């Protein structure tokens, strides 16, 4: 997969406005990267990014649970299900480049991001790019089941053998993990899981940038890989408000608590309370904002936003 710049702003002219959305099918799969659960007149789009080995189907029921006007745009990573034959990205940053660039046609309304586990790291990187490329677009970042960049557990080792990796997935409580017990299905499922874990293990951002958007972190009380203290580290990654919600359960607490999680997201999705994106927010490690993102075509990054290799 080749890293990409965001598409030309002229693409906005091709975007159906909210009045036309009622004519679209309930689930729009026109773009292989997204599953769009179209609503009549959206006020905000919630871009949902799944865990390692996960799929867009993780968020299939959310459109029924969220407040009216919140449209779900669930991300389908390459290398699984209908994208089984596609090559995976070479890095988590490249994955974020691709997703952020492809979001332009959906920015006729503000967007929020929700990422679970690996998806939380991807969502953070997508958020950085949105704030660089389209400064008014991002409304809120929601993260789940993972600590903030720079606070990941060092030396985390994942199982090597197929049997051990399947057992590890089942023990984590992932929905549908019983499918890893089927030898034929396991051969189809394990490559995408291994690929995602490889991206995650290699993800070591050279610099952690404070976002202008507010962040809300969610987690489970019995998640051994992400404690409430781990979730609290996301407060360091925002120059705006921070919220923390913990629910009973393990790493996949959000399945039994989907109604409560979506209710919390709905309550924080009032657009007139969205923060201003005009002021610069300092880096956690430098007075300058140094980004790994690429400037959109025809638009140079500001001088205080030097790109890093």
PDB file of C-alpha atoms in Angstrom:
ATOM      1  CA  UNK A   1       0.000   0.000   0.000  1.00  0.00           C
ATOM      2  CA  UNK A   2       1.284   3.423  -0.876  1.00  0.00           C
ATOM      3  CA  UNK A   3       0.971   6.286   1.613  1.00  0.00           C
ATOM      4  CA  UNK A   4      -1.251   8.969   0.196  1.00  0.00           C
ATOM      5  CA  UNK A   5      -1.880  12.662   0.572  1.00  0.00           C
ATOM      6  CA  UNK A   6      -5.451  13.787   1.233  1.00  0.00           C
ATOM      7  CA  UNK A   7      -7.487  14.211  -1.957  1.00  0.00           C
ATOM      8  CA  UNK A   8      -8.037  17.574  -3.571  1.00  0.00           C
ATOM      9  CA  UNK A   9     -10.588  19.834  -1.931  1.00  0.00           C
ATOM     10  CA  UNK A  10     -12.447  19.775  -5.257  1.00  0.00           C
ATOM     11  CA  UNK A  11     -13.717  16.359  -4.191  1.00  0.00           C
ATOM     12  CA  UNK A  12     -16.118  18.163  -1.857  1.00  0.00           C
ATOM     13  CA  UNK A  13     -18.226  19.073  -4.872  1.00  0.00           C
ATOM     14  CA  UNK A  14     -18.953  15.387  -5.354  1.00  0.00           C
ATOM     15  CA  UNK A  15     -20.260  14.900  -1.817  1.00  0.00           C
ATOM     16  CA  UNK A  16     -24.035  14.430  -1.484  1.00  0.00           C
ATOM     17  CA  UNK A  17     -25.317  16.946   1.045  1.00  0.00           C
ATOM     18  CA  UNK A  18     -27.459  15.911   3.977  1.00  0.00           C
ATOM     19  CA  UNK A  19     -30.707  16.383   2.105  1.00  0.00           C
ATOM     20  CA  UNK A  20     -29.664  13.675  -0.353  1.00  0.00           C
ATOM     21  CA  UNK A  21     -28.617  11.150   2.276  1.00  0.00           C
ATOM     22  CA  UNK A  22     -32.150   9.885   2.769  1.00  0.00           C
ATOM     23  CA  UNK A  23     -31.965   8.486  -0.772  1.00  0.00           C
ATOM     24  CA  UNK A  24     -28.918   6.357   0.052  1.00  0.00           C
ATOM     25  CA  UNK A  25     -29.137   2.711   1.173  1.00  0.00           C
ATOM     26  CA  UNK A  26     -29.002   2.124   4.909  1.00  0.00           C
ATOM     27  CA  UNK A  27     -25.501   0.634   4.669  1.00  0.00           C
ATOM     28  CA  UNK A  28     -23.362   2.296   2.033  1.00  0.00           C
ATOM     29  CA  UNK A  29     -20.389   0.135   0.991  1.00  0.00           C
ATOM     30  CA  UNK A  30     -19.402   2.162  -2.057  1.00  0.00           C
ATOM     31  CA  UNK A  31     -15.966   2.757  -0.561  1.00  0.00           C
ATOM     32  CA  UNK A  32     -14.279  -0.475   0.540  1.00  0.00           C
ATOM     33  CA  UNK A  33     -12.656   1.385   3.445  1.00  0.00           C
ATOM     34  CA  UNK A  34     -15.946   2.320   5.112  1.00  0.00           C
ATOM     35  CA  UNK A  35     -19.356   0.977   6.087  1.00  0.00           C
ATOM     36  CA  UNK A  36     -21.624   4.017   6.240  1.00  0.00           C
ATOM     37  CA  UNK A  37     -24.872   3.668   8.160  1.00  0.00           C
ATOM     38  CA  UNK A  38     -26.620   6.587   6.515  1.00  0.00           C
ATOM     39  CA  UNK A  39     -29.044   8.820   8.404  1.00  0.00           C
ATOM     40  CA  UNK A  40     -31.407  11.347   6.889  1.00  0.00           C
ATOM     41  CA  UNK A  41     -29.758  14.586   8.017  1.00  0.00           C
ATOM     42  CA  UNK A  42     -26.474  13.960   9.870  1.00  0.00           C
ATOM     43  CA  UNK A  43     -25.144  16.529  12.305  1.00  0.00           C
ATOM     44  CA  UNK A  44     -21.920  14.617  13.010  1.00  0.00           C
ATOM     45  CA  UNK A  45     -20.232  11.471  11.697  1.00  0.00           C
ATOM     46  CA  UNK A  46     -18.703   8.995  14.101  1.00  0.00           C
ATOM     47  CA  UNK A  47     -15.746   7.233  12.470  1.00  0.00           C
ATOM     48  CA  UNK A  48     -15.228   3.903  14.254  1.00  0.00           C
ATOM     49  CA  UNK A  49     -11.903   2.050  14.125  1.00  0.00           C
ATOM     50  CA  UNK A  50     -11.787  -1.581  15.313  1.00  0.00           C
ATOM     51  CA  UNK A  51      -9.234  -3.577  17.275  1.00  0.00           C
ATOM     52  CA  UNK A  52      -6.446  -5.780  15.890  1.00  0.00           C
ATOM     53  CA  UNK A  53      -8.026  -8.500  13.792  1.00  0.00           C
ATOM     54  CA  UNK A  54     -11.364  -6.700  14.011  1.00  0.00           C
ATOM     55  CA  UNK A  55     -13.751  -5.577  11.304  1.00  0.00           C
ATOM     56  CA  UNK A  56     -16.251  -2.816  10.634  1.00  0.00           C
ATOM     57  CA  UNK A  57     -18.985  -5.210  11.743  1.00  0.00           C
ATOM     58  CA  UNK A  58     -17.914  -4.587  15.342  1.00  0.00           C
ATOM     59  CA  UNK A  59     -20.022  -1.411  15.191  1.00  0.00           C
ATOM     60  CA  UNK A  60     -22.972  -2.768  13.218  1.00  0.00           C
ATOM     61  CA  UNK A  61     -25.554  -2.074  15.944  1.00  0.00           C
ATOM     62  CA  UNK A  62     -24.325   1.349  16.991  1.00  0.00           C
ATOM     63  CA  UNK A  63     -26.405   3.275  14.466  1.00  0.00           C
ATOM     64  CA  UNK A  64     -29.519   2.121  16.311  1.00  0.00           C
ATOM     65  CA  UNK A  65     -28.143   3.165  19.708  1.00  0.00           C
ATOM     66  CA  UNK A  66     -26.706   6.609  18.976  1.00  0.00           C
ATOM     67  CA  UNK A  67     -28.731   9.814  19.139  1.00  0.00           C
ATOM     68  CA  UNK A  68     -30.549  10.872  15.952  1.00  0.00           C
ATOM     69  CA  UNK A  69     -28.269  12.749  13.597  1.00  0.00           C
ATOM     70  CA  UNK A  70     -25.104  10.793  14.448  1.00  0.00           C
ATOM     71  CA  UNK A  71     -24.027   8.800  11.404  1.00  0.00           C
ATOM     72  CA  UNK A  72     -21.726   5.799  11.845  1.00  0.00           C
ATOM     73  CA  UNK A  73     -18.798   5.413   9.455  1.00  0.00           C
ATOM     74  CA  UNK A  74     -17.107   2.128  10.414  1.00  0.00           C
ATOM     75  CA  UNK A  75     -13.620   1.503   9.042  1.00  0.00           C
ATOM     76  CA  UNK A  76     -12.814  -1.781   7.306  1.00  0.00           C
ATOM     77  CA  UNK A  77      -9.065  -2.400   7.365  1.00  0.00           C
ATOM     78  CA  UNK A  78      -7.533  -4.219   4.371  1.00  0.00           C
ATOM     79  CA  UNK A  79      -6.674  -7.914   4.549  1.00  0.00           C
ATOM     80  CA  UNK A  80      -9.975  -9.272   5.915  1.00  0.00           C
ATOM     81  CA  UNK A  81     -13.466 -10.300   4.806  1.00  0.00           C
ATOM     82  CA  UNK A  82     -14.320  -8.520   1.541  1.00  0.00           C
ATOM     83  CA  UNK A  83     -10.777  -7.044   1.476  1.00  0.00           C
ATOM     84  CA  UNK A  84      -9.046 -10.369   2.097  1.00  0.00           C
ATOM     85  CA  UNK A  85      -6.860 -10.224  -1.012  1.00  0.00           C
ATOM     86  CA  UNK A  86      -5.549  -6.697  -0.371  1.00  0.00           C
ATOM     87  CA  UNK A  87      -2.081  -5.987   0.932  1.00  0.00           C
ATOM     88  CA  UNK A  88      -1.872  -4.643   4.506  1.00  0.00           C
ATOM     89  CA  UNK A  89      -0.252  -1.255   5.174  1.00  0.00           C
ATOM     90  CA  UNK A  90       3.448  -1.162   5.981  1.00  0.00           C
ATOM     91  CA  UNK A  91       2.972   0.847   9.175  1.00  0.00           C
ATOM     92  CA  UNK A  92       0.274   2.154  11.451  1.00  0.00           C
ATOM     93  CA  UNK A  93       1.133   5.672  10.284  1.00  0.00           C
ATOM     94  CA  UNK A  94       0.566   4.647   6.665  1.00  0.00           C
ATOM     95  CA  UNK A  95      -2.801   3.189   7.645  1.00  0.00           C
ATOM     96  CA  UNK A  96      -3.712   6.517   9.266  1.00  0.00           C
ATOM     97  CA  UNK A  97      -2.598   8.410   6.143  1.00  0.00           C
ATOM     98  CA  UNK A  98      -4.943   6.333   4.019  1.00  0.00           C
ATOM     99  CA  UNK A  99      -7.943   6.653   6.312  1.00  0.00           C
ATOM    100  CA  UNK A 100      -7.540  10.392   6.924  1.00  0.00           C
ATOM    101  CA  UNK A 101      -7.148  11.097   3.223  1.00  0.00           C
ATOM    102  CA  UNK A 102     -10.252   9.108   2.341  1.00  0.00           C
ATOM    103  CA  UNK A 103     -12.383  10.969   4.878  1.00  0.00           C
ATOM    104  CA  UNK A 104     -12.546  14.175   2.815  1.00  0.00           C
ATOM    105  CA  UNK A 105     -15.836  13.297   1.058  1.00  0.00           C
ATOM    106  CA  UNK A 106     -17.421  12.852   4.504  1.00  0.00           C
ATOM    107  CA  UNK A 107     -16.366  16.201   5.976  1.00  0.00           C
ATOM    108  CA  UNK A 108     -19.490  18.119   4.992  1.00  0.00           C
ATOM    109  CA  UNK A 109     -20.344  17.747   8.707  1.00  0.00           C
ATOM    110  CA  UNK A 110     -17.979  17.534  11.714  1.00  0.00           C
ATOM    111  CA  UNK A 111     -16.495  14.139  12.505  1.00  0.00           C
ATOM    112  CA  UNK A 112     -15.639  12.393  15.743  1.00  0.00           C
ATOM    113  CA  UNK A 113     -13.358   9.364  15.995  1.00  0.00           C
ATOM    114  CA  UNK A 114     -13.816   6.261  18.136  1.00  0.00           C
ATOM    115  CA  UNK A 115     -11.012   3.698  18.295  1.00  0.00           C
ATOM    116  CA  UNK A 116     -10.915   0.503  20.339  1.00  0.00           C
ATOM    117  CA  UNK A 117      -7.593  -1.088  21.348  1.00  0.00           C
ATOM    118  CA  UNK A 118      -5.353  -0.880  18.247  1.00  0.00           C
ATOM    119  CA  UNK A 119      -8.059   1.349  16.791  1.00  0.00           C
ATOM    120  CA  UNK A 120      -7.354   3.899  19.534  1.00  0.00           C
ATOM    121  CA  UNK A 121      -3.787   4.346  18.296  1.00  0.00           C
ATOM    122  CA  UNK A 122      -4.977   4.547  14.687  1.00  0.00           C
ATOM    123  CA  UNK A 123      -7.663   7.060  15.692  1.00  0.00           C
ATOM    124  CA  UNK A 124      -5.074   9.267  17.389  1.00  0.00           C
ATOM    125  CA  UNK A 125      -2.913   9.292  14.263  1.00  0.00           C
ATOM    126  CA  UNK A 126      -5.948  10.030  12.071  1.00  0.00           C
ATOM    127  CA  UNK A 127      -6.894  12.849  14.452  1.00  0.00           C
ATOM    128  CA  UNK A 128      -3.430  14.409  14.067  1.00  0.00           C
ATOM    129  CA  UNK A 129      -3.806  14.400  10.312  1.00  0.00           C
ATOM    130  CA  UNK A 130      -7.309  15.830  10.368  1.00  0.00           C
ATOM    131  CA  UNK A 131      -6.193  18.700  12.579  1.00  0.00           C
ATOM    132  CA  UNK A 132      -3.303  19.422  10.203  1.00  0.00           C
ATOM    133  CA  UNK A 133      -5.128  18.990   6.914  1.00  0.00           C
ATOM    134  CA  UNK A 134      -8.707  20.045   7.737  1.00  0.00           C
ATOM    135  CA  UNK A 135      -8.521  22.106  10.955  1.00  0.00           C
ATOM    136  CA  UNK A 136     -12.272  22.572  11.445  1.00  0.00           C
ATOM    137  CA  UNK A 137     -13.239  18.937  10.878  1.00  0.00           C
ATOM    138  CA  UNK A 138     -12.559  17.098  14.148  1.00  0.00           C
ATOM    139  CA  UNK A 139     -15.128  17.359  16.906  1.00  0.00           C
ATOM    140  CA  UNK A 140     -14.001  14.739  19.477  1.00  0.00           C
ATOM    141  CA  UNK A 141     -11.656  11.774  19.913  1.00  0.00           C
ATOM    142  CA  UNK A 142     -12.959   8.723  21.799  1.00  0.00           C
ATOM    143  CA  UNK A 143     -10.441   6.036  22.736  1.00  0.00           C
ATOM    144  CA  UNK A 144     -10.998   2.648  24.311  1.00  0.00           C
ATOM    145  CA  UNK A 145      -8.957  -0.155  25.827  1.00  0.00           C
ATOM    146  CA  UNK A 146      -5.500   1.297  25.182  1.00  0.00           C
ATOM    147  CA  UNK A 147      -3.110   3.721  26.845  1.00  0.00           C
ATOM    148  CA  UNK A 148      -1.974   6.921  25.138  1.00  0.00           C
ATOM    149  CA  UNK A 149       0.977   6.912  22.715  1.00  0.00           C
ATOM    150  CA  UNK A 150       4.240   6.820  24.615  1.00  0.00           C
ATOM    151  CA  UNK A 151       2.691   4.883  27.498  1.00  0.00           C
ATOM    152  CA  UNK A 152       2.374   1.449  25.898  1.00  0.00           C
ATOM    153  CA  UNK A 153       3.741  -1.470  27.881  1.00  0.00           C
ATOM    154  CA  UNK A 154       7.348  -2.125  26.883  1.00  0.00           C
ATOM    155  CA  UNK A 155       8.262  -5.582  25.671  1.00  0.00           C
ATOM    156  CA  UNK A 156       4.696  -6.788  25.167  1.00  0.00           C
ATOM    157  CA  UNK A 157       4.943 -10.221  23.561  1.00  0.00           C
ATOM    158  CA  UNK A 158       2.152 -11.831  21.568  1.00  0.00           C
ATOM    159  CA  UNK A 159       1.817 -15.605  21.086  1.00  0.00           C
ATOM    160  CA  UNK A 160       3.867 -17.097  18.268  1.00  0.00           C
ATOM    161  CA  UNK A 161       2.136 -20.347  17.357  1.00  0.00           C
ATOM    162  CA  UNK A 162      -1.265 -20.433  15.683  1.00  0.00           C
ATOM    163  CA  UNK A 163      -2.772 -22.415  18.566  1.00  0.00           C
ATOM    164  CA  UNK A 164      -1.436 -20.015  21.195  1.00  0.00           C
ATOM    165  CA  UNK A 165      -2.574 -16.960  19.273  1.00  0.00           C
ATOM    166  CA  UNK A 166      -6.051 -18.445  18.863  1.00  0.00           C
ATOM    167  CA  UNK A 167      -6.183 -19.245  22.593  1.00  0.00           C
ATOM    168  CA  UNK A 168      -5.007 -15.713  23.427  1.00  0.00           C
ATOM    169  CA  UNK A 169      -7.792 -14.221  21.298  1.00  0.00           C
ATOM    170  CA  UNK A 170     -10.454 -16.398  22.897  1.00  0.00           C
ATOM    171  CA  UNK A 171      -9.184 -15.568  26.388  1.00  0.00           C
ATOM    172  CA  UNK A 172      -9.427 -11.847  25.625  1.00  0.00           C
ATOM    173  CA  UNK A 173     -13.174 -12.277  25.124  1.00  0.00           C
ATOM    174  CA  UNK A 174     -13.303 -11.011  21.547  1.00  0.00           C
ATOM    175  CA  UNK A 175     -16.783 -11.417  20.016  1.00  0.00           C
ATOM    176  CA  UNK A 176     -16.780 -14.303  17.565  1.00  0.00           C
ATOM    177  CA  UNK A 177     -13.427 -15.572  18.809  1.00  0.00           C
ATOM    178  CA  UNK A 178     -14.816 -19.122  18.828  1.00  0.00           C
ATOM    179  CA  UNK A 179     -14.248 -19.053  15.065  1.00  0.00           C
ATOM    180  CA  UNK A 180     -10.520 -19.325  15.760  1.00  0.00           C
ATOM    181  CA  UNK A 181     -11.216 -22.859  16.970  1.00  0.00           C
ATOM    182  CA  UNK A 182     -12.224 -23.880  13.436  1.00  0.00           C
ATOM    183  CA  UNK A 183      -9.003 -24.848  11.578  1.00  0.00           C
ATOM    184  CA  UNK A 184     -10.247 -23.678   8.164  1.00  0.00           C
ATOM    185  CA  UNK A 185     -11.593 -20.348   9.408  1.00  0.00           C
ATOM    186  CA  UNK A 186      -8.528 -19.823  11.567  1.00  0.00           C
ATOM    187  CA  UNK A 187      -6.344 -19.917   8.459  1.00  0.00           C
ATOM    188  CA  UNK A 188      -8.380 -17.017   7.073  1.00  0.00           C
ATOM    189  CA  UNK A 189      -8.515 -15.003  10.303  1.00  0.00           C
ATOM    190  CA  UNK A 190      -5.002 -15.265  11.694  1.00  0.00           C
ATOM    191  CA  UNK A 191      -3.093 -13.421   8.921  1.00  0.00           C
ATOM    192  CA  UNK A 192      -4.990 -10.150   9.453  1.00  0.00           C
ATOM    193  CA  UNK A 193      -4.646 -10.472  13.230  1.00  0.00           C
ATOM    194  CA  UNK A 194      -0.900 -11.102  12.969  1.00  0.00           C
ATOM    195  CA  UNK A 195      -0.533  -8.228  10.517  1.00  0.00           C
ATOM    196  CA  UNK A 196      -2.349  -5.830  12.821  1.00  0.00           C
ATOM    197  CA  UNK A 197      -0.305  -6.889  15.834  1.00  0.00           C
ATOM    198  CA  UNK A 198       2.869  -6.373  13.823  1.00  0.00           C
ATOM    199  CA  UNK A 199       1.801  -2.798  13.022  1.00  0.00           C
ATOM    200  CA  UNK A 200       0.954  -2.194  16.645  1.00  0.00           C
ATOM    201  CA  UNK A 201       4.223  -3.598  17.990  1.00  0.00           C
ATOM    202  CA  UNK A 202       6.211  -1.432  15.562  1.00  0.00           C
ATOM    203  CA  UNK A 203       4.281   1.743  16.391  1.00  0.00           C
ATOM    204  CA  UNK A 204       6.710   4.013  18.216  1.00  0.00           C
ATOM    205  CA  UNK A 205       5.796   7.636  17.435  1.00  0.00           C
ATOM    206  CA  UNK A 206       8.857   9.868  17.391  1.00  0.00           C
ATOM    207  CA  UNK A 207       6.834  12.609  19.029  1.00  0.00           C
ATOM    208  CA  UNK A 208       3.475  12.784  20.773  1.00  0.00           C
ATOM    209  CA  UNK A 209       1.430  15.824  19.760  1.00  0.00           C
ATOM    210  CA  UNK A 210      -1.312  17.362  21.870  1.00  0.00           C
ATOM    211  CA  UNK A 211      -4.598  17.490  20.012  1.00  0.00           C
ATOM    212  CA  UNK A 212      -6.855  20.520  20.058  1.00  0.00           C
ATOM    213  CA  UNK A 213      -9.940  18.302  20.201  1.00  0.00           C
ATOM    214  CA  UNK A 214     -11.238  16.943  23.524  1.00  0.00           C
ATOM    215  CA  UNK A 215     -10.652  13.275  24.360  1.00  0.00           C
ATOM    216  CA  UNK A 216     -12.845  10.797  26.204  1.00  0.00           C
ATOM    217  CA  UNK A 217     -11.352   7.449  27.241  1.00  0.00           C
ATOM    218  CA  UNK A 218     -13.377   4.289  27.912  1.00  0.00           C
ATOM    219  CA  UNK A 219     -12.302   0.979  29.413  1.00  0.00           C
ATOM    220  CA  UNK A 220     -13.212  -2.118  31.393  1.00  0.00           C
ATOM    221  CA  UNK A 221     -12.563  -2.703  35.080  1.00  0.00           C
ATOM    222  CA  UNK A 222     -11.126  -6.174  34.417  1.00  0.00           C
ATOM    223  CA  UNK A 223      -8.983  -5.430  31.374  1.00  0.00           C
ATOM    224  CA  UNK A 224      -5.503  -6.684  32.349  1.00  0.00           C
ATOM    225  CA  UNK A 225      -3.852  -4.897  29.435  1.00  0.00           C
ATOM    226  CA  UNK A 226      -5.337  -1.455  30.069  1.00  0.00           C
ATOM    227  CA  UNK A 227      -6.145  -0.274  33.569  1.00  0.00           C
ATOM    228  CA  UNK A 228      -8.022   2.937  34.440  1.00  0.00           C
ATOM    229  CA  UNK A 229      -4.617   4.455  35.206  1.00  0.00           C
ATOM    230  CA  UNK A 230      -3.509   3.579  31.675  1.00  0.00           C
ATOM    231  CA  UNK A 231      -6.617   5.219  30.252  1.00  0.00           C
ATOM    232  CA  UNK A 232      -5.924   8.373  32.251  1.00  0.00           C
ATOM    233  CA  UNK A 233      -2.700   8.921  30.271  1.00  0.00           C
ATOM    234  CA  UNK A 234      -4.835  10.246  27.398  1.00  0.00           C
ATOM    235  CA  UNK A 235      -5.311  13.437  29.431  1.00  0.00           C
ATOM    236  CA  UNK A 236      -1.740  14.334  28.436  1.00  0.00           C
ATOM    237  CA  UNK A 237      -2.595  14.203  24.722  1.00  0.00           C
ATOM    238  CA  UNK A 238      -5.243  16.926  24.594  1.00  0.00           C
ATOM    239  CA  UNK A 239      -5.086  20.673  25.051  1.00  0.00           C
ATOM    240  CA  UNK A 240      -8.849  20.639  25.580  1.00  0.00           C
ATOM    241  CA  UNK A 241     -11.186  18.698  27.877  1.00  0.00           C
ATOM    242  CA  UNK A 242     -10.682  15.112  29.014  1.00  0.00           C
ATOM    243  CA  UNK A 243     -13.193  12.562  30.273  1.00  0.00           C
ATOM    244  CA  UNK A 244     -12.817   9.010  31.602  1.00  0.00           C
ATOM    245  CA  UNK A 245     -15.527   6.340  31.818  1.00  0.00           C
ATOM    246  CA  UNK A 246     -14.912   2.818  33.131  1.00  0.00           C
ATOM    247  CA  UNK A 247     -17.427  -0.039  32.818  1.00  0.00           C
ATOM    248  CA  UNK A 248     -17.605  -3.483  34.385  1.00  0.00           C
ATOM    249  CA  UNK A 249     -15.955  -6.015  32.118  1.00  0.00           C
ATOM    250  CA  UNK A 250     -12.844  -7.125  30.283  1.00  0.00           C
ATOM    251  CA  UNK A 251     -11.104  -5.808  27.179  1.00  0.00           C
ATOM    252  CA  UNK A 252     -14.341  -6.135  25.226  1.00  0.00           C
ATOM    253  CA  UNK A 253     -16.529  -4.484  27.861  1.00  0.00           C
ATOM    254  CA  UNK A 254     -18.019  -2.318  25.070  1.00  0.00           C
ATOM    255  CA  UNK A 255     -20.041  -5.245  23.695  1.00  0.00           C
ATOM    256  CA  UNK A 256     -22.347  -5.732  26.720  1.00  0.00           C
ATOM    257  CA  UNK A 257     -22.192  -1.999  27.474  1.00  0.00           C
ATOM    258  CA  UNK A 258     -22.777  -0.753  23.921  1.00  0.00           C
ATOM    259  CA  UNK A 259     -25.897   1.172  24.958  1.00  0.00           C
ATOM    260  CA  UNK A 260     -24.079   2.996  27.769  1.00  0.00           C
ATOM    261  CA  UNK A 261     -21.014   3.759  25.642  1.00  0.00           C
ATOM    262  CA  UNK A 262     -23.072   5.134  22.769  1.00  0.00           C
ATOM    263  CA  UNK A 263     -25.198   7.148  25.203  1.00  0.00           C
ATOM    264  CA  UNK A 264     -22.050   8.796  26.533  1.00  0.00           C
ATOM    265  CA  UNK A 265     -20.877   9.534  22.989  1.00  0.00           C
ATOM    266  CA  UNK A 266     -24.282  10.957  22.113  1.00  0.00           C
ATOM    267  CA  UNK A 267     -24.202  13.259  25.126  1.00  0.00           C
ATOM    268  CA  UNK A 268     -20.829  14.650  24.043  1.00  0.00           C
ATOM    269  CA  UNK A 269     -21.763  15.150  20.401  1.00  0.00           C
ATOM    270  CA  UNK A 270     -23.414  18.565  20.691  1.00  0.00           C
ATOM    271  CA  UNK A 271     -21.683  20.474  17.929  1.00  0.00           C
ATOM    272  CA  UNK A 272     -22.156  23.939  19.395  1.00  0.00           C
ATOM    273  CA  UNK A 273     -19.976  22.815  22.310  1.00  0.00           C
ATOM    274  CA  UNK A 274     -17.148  21.792  19.982  1.00  0.00           C
ATOM    275  CA  UNK A 275     -13.803  23.483  20.722  1.00  0.00           C
ATOM    276  CA  UNK A 276     -12.194  26.138  18.565  1.00  0.00           C
ATOM    277  CA  UNK A 277      -9.417  24.815  16.352  1.00  0.00           C
ATOM    278  CA  UNK A 278      -7.801  28.187  15.648  1.00  0.00           C
ATOM    279  CA  UNK A 279      -5.130  28.301  18.307  1.00  0.00           C
ATOM    280  CA  UNK A 280      -1.917  26.308  18.219  1.00  0.00           C
ATOM    281  CA  UNK A 281      -1.473  23.623  20.855  1.00  0.00           C
ATOM    282  CA  UNK A 282       2.079  22.846  22.029  1.00  0.00           C
ATOM    283  CA  UNK A 283       3.767  19.490  21.643  1.00  0.00           C
ATOM    284  CA  UNK A 284       4.265  17.383  24.747  1.00  0.00           C
ATOM    285  CA  UNK A 285       7.995  17.276  24.066  1.00  0.00           C
ATOM    286  CA  UNK A 286       8.757  20.413  22.117  1.00  0.00           C
ATOM    287  CA  UNK A 287       7.540  24.011  21.862  1.00  0.00           C
ATOM    288  CA  UNK A 288       7.108  23.372  18.141  1.00  0.00           C
ATOM    289  CA  UNK A 289       4.537  21.103  16.520  1.00  0.00           C
ATOM    290  CA  UNK A 290       6.512  18.545  14.545  1.00  0.00           C
ATOM    291  CA  UNK A 291       4.349  16.199  12.513  1.00  0.00           C
ATOM    292  CA  UNK A 292       4.893  13.035  10.536  1.00  0.00           C
ATOM    293  CA  UNK A 293       1.970  13.899   8.272  1.00  0.00           C
ATOM    294  CA  UNK A 294       2.225  15.144   4.709  1.00  0.00           C
ATOM    295  CA  UNK A 295       0.835  18.478   3.591  1.00  0.00           C
ATOM    296  CA  UNK A 296      -2.243  18.276   1.339  1.00  0.00           C
ATOM    297  CA  UNK A 297      -1.653  19.100  -2.341  1.00  0.00           C
ATOM    298  CA  UNK A 298      -1.253  22.834  -2.887  1.00  0.00           C
ATOM    299  CA  UNK A 299      -1.112  23.580   0.838  1.00  0.00           C
ATOM    300  CA  UNK A 300       2.154  23.856   2.726  1.00  0.00           C
ATOM    301  CA  UNK A 301       2.311  23.164   6.426  1.00  0.00           C
ATOM    302  CA  UNK A 302       3.031  26.158   8.606  1.00  0.00           C
ATOM    303  CA  UNK A 303       6.702  26.866   9.326  1.00  0.00           C
ATOM    304  CA  UNK A 304       6.316  25.693  12.921  1.00  0.00           C
ATOM    305  CA  UNK A 305       5.047  22.306  11.741  1.00  0.00           C
ATOM    306  CA  UNK A 306       8.182  20.711  10.366  1.00  0.00           C
ATOM    307  CA  UNK A 307       7.737  17.182   9.037  1.00  0.00           C
ATOM    308  CA  UNK A 308       9.765  14.390  10.566  1.00  0.00           C
ATOM    309  CA  UNK A 309      11.049  11.365   8.646  1.00  0.00           C
TER     310      UNK A 309
END
